[in-house]
Short mmCIF file of C-alpha atoms in Angstrom, two decimals:
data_model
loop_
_atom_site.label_atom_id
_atom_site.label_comp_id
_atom_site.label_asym_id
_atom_site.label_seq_id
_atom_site.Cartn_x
_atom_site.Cartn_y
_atom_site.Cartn_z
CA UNK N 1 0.00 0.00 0.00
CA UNK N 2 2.54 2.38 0.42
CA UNK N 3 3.65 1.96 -3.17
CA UNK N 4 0.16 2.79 -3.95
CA UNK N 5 0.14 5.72 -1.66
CA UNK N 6 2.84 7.28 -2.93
CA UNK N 7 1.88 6.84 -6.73
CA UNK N 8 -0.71 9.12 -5.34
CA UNK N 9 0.47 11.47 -4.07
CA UNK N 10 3.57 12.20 -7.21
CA UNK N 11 2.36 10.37 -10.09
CA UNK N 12 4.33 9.47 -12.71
CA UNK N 13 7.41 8.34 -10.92
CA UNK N 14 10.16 6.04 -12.57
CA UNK N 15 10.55 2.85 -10.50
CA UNK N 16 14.16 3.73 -8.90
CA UNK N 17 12.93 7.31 -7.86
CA UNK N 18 9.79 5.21 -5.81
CA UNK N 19 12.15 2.91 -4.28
CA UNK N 20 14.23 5.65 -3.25
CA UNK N 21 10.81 7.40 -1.81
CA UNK N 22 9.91 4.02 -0.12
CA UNK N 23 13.33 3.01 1.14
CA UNK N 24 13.30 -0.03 -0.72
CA UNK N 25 15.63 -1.29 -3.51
CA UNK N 26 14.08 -1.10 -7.10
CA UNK N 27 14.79 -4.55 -7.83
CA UNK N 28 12.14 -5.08 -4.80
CA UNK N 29 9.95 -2.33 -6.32
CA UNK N 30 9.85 -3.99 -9.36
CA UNK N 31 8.31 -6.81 -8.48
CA UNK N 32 5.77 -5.13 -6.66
CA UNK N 33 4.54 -3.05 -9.53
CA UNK N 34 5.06 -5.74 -11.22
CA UNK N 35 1.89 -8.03 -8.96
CA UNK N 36 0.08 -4.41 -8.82
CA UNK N 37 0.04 -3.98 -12.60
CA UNK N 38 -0.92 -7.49 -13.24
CA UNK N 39 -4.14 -6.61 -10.23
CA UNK N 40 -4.65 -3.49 -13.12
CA UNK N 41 -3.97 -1.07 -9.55
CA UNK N 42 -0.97 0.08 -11.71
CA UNK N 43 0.18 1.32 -15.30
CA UNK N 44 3.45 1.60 -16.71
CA UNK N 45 3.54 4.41 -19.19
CA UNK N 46 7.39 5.18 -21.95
CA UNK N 47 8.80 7.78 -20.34
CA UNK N 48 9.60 11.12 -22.16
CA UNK N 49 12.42 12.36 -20.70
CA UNK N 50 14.13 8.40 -21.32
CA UNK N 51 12.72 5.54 -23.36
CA UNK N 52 14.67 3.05 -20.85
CA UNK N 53 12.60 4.19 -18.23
CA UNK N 54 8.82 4.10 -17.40
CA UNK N 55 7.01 6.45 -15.13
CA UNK N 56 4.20 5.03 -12.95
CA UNK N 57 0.62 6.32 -12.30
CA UNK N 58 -2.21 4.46 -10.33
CA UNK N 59 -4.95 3.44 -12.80
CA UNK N 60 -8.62 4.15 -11.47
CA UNK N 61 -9.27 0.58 -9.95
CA UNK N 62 -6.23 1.71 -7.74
CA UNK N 63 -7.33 4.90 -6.79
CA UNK N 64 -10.47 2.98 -5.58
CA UNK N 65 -8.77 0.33 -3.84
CA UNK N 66 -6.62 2.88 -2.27
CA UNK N 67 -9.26 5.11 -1.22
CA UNK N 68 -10.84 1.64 0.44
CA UNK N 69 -7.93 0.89 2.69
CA UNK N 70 -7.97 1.98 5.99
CA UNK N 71 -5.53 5.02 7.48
CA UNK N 72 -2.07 3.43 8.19
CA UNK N 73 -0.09 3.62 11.95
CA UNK N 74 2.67 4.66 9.64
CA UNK N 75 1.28 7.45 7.40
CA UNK N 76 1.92 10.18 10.53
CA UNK N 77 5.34 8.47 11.34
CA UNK N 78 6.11 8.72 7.12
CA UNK N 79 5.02 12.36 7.42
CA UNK N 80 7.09 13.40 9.96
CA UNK N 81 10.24 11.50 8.54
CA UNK N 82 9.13 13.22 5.10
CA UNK N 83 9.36 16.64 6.99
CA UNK N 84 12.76 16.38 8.05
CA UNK N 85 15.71 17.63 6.41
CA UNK N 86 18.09 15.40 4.86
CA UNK N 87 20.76 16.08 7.50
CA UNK N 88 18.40 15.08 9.75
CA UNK N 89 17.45 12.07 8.59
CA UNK N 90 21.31 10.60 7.43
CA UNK N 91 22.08 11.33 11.18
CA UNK N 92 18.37 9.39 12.25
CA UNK N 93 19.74 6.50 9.83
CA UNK N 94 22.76 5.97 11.01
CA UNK N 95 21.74 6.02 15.00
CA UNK N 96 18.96 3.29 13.72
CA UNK N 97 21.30 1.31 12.37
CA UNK N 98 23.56 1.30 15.12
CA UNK N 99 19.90 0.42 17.68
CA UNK N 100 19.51 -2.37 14.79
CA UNK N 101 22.99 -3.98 15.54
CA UNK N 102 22.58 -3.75 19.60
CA UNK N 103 19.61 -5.85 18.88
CA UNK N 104 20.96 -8.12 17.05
CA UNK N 105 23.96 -8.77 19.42
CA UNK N 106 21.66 -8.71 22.02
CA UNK N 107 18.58 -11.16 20.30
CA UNK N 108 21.92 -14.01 19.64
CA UNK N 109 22.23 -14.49 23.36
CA UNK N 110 25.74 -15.75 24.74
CA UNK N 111 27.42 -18.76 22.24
CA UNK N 112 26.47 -22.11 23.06
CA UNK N 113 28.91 -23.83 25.40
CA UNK N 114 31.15 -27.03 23.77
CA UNK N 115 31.69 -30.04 25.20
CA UNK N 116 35.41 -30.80 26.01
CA UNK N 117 36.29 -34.35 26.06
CA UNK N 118 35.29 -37.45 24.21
CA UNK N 119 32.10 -37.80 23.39
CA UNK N 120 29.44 -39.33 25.50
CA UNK N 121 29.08 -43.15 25.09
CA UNK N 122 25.80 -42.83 23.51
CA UNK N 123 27.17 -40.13 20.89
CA UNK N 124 29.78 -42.14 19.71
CA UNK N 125 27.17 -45.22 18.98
CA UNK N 126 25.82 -45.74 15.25
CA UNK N 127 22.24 -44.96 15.63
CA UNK N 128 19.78 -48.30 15.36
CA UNK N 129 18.32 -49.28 12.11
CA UNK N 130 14.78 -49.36 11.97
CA UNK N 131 13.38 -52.52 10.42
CA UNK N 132 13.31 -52.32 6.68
CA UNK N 133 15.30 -48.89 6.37
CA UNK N 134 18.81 -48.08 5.11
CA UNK N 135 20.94 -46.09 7.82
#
């Protein structure tokens, strides 16, 4: 939906200038216009400015089914990250990512503790073969 949204709001966007607007890679995008187009939520129209390129505009099924959907929790959150100068946000970014990596380290737990020694006697046994089945 937020695709959609933003389609919206600055029609006629090529696919890497969304991504960038979404935070997403345009590889990612283009698989998503791709499922939206085939849904007919989405055209793909020769751009004028570059033949390689294609700018994107919400067809009127997807104005509908946009127009159906409920307010997102994000929408205010997007605005106020829209608002924000670009300063701003690098600086957000890269305090995020360093939250992200805490977490990470954190969600991991300690290592698992090894075994010294042999092995138990019951490790180092071939396991039984069932009746009928190969090992």
């Amino acid at each position: 939906m937020l695709a959609m949204k933003t389609l919206a709001d600055s029609p006629n966007l090529s696919i890497s200038e969304l991504a960038r607007r979404i935070y997403l890679h345009p590889a990612t995008v283009v698989g998503i216009v791709d499922r939206l187009e085939g849904h007919g939520l989405v055209e793909r129209t020769p751009s004028k400015k570059d033949r390689r390129q294609v700018n994107l505009k919400l067809t009127r099924a997807g104005k509908g089914a946009l127009r159906k959907t409920p307010v997102s929790a994000q929408d205010p959150m997007l605005a106020g990250l829209e608002a924000l100068p670009d300063k701003k946000l690098k600086r957000l970014a890269v305090n995020l990512s360093k939250i992200v990596k805490v977490l990470e380290t954190h969600a991991k737990g300690p290592a698992p503790k090894r075994r010294r020694g042999r092995p138990r006697k019951e490790e180092s046994l071939p396991k039984k073969r069932r009746a009928g089945k190969p090992a």
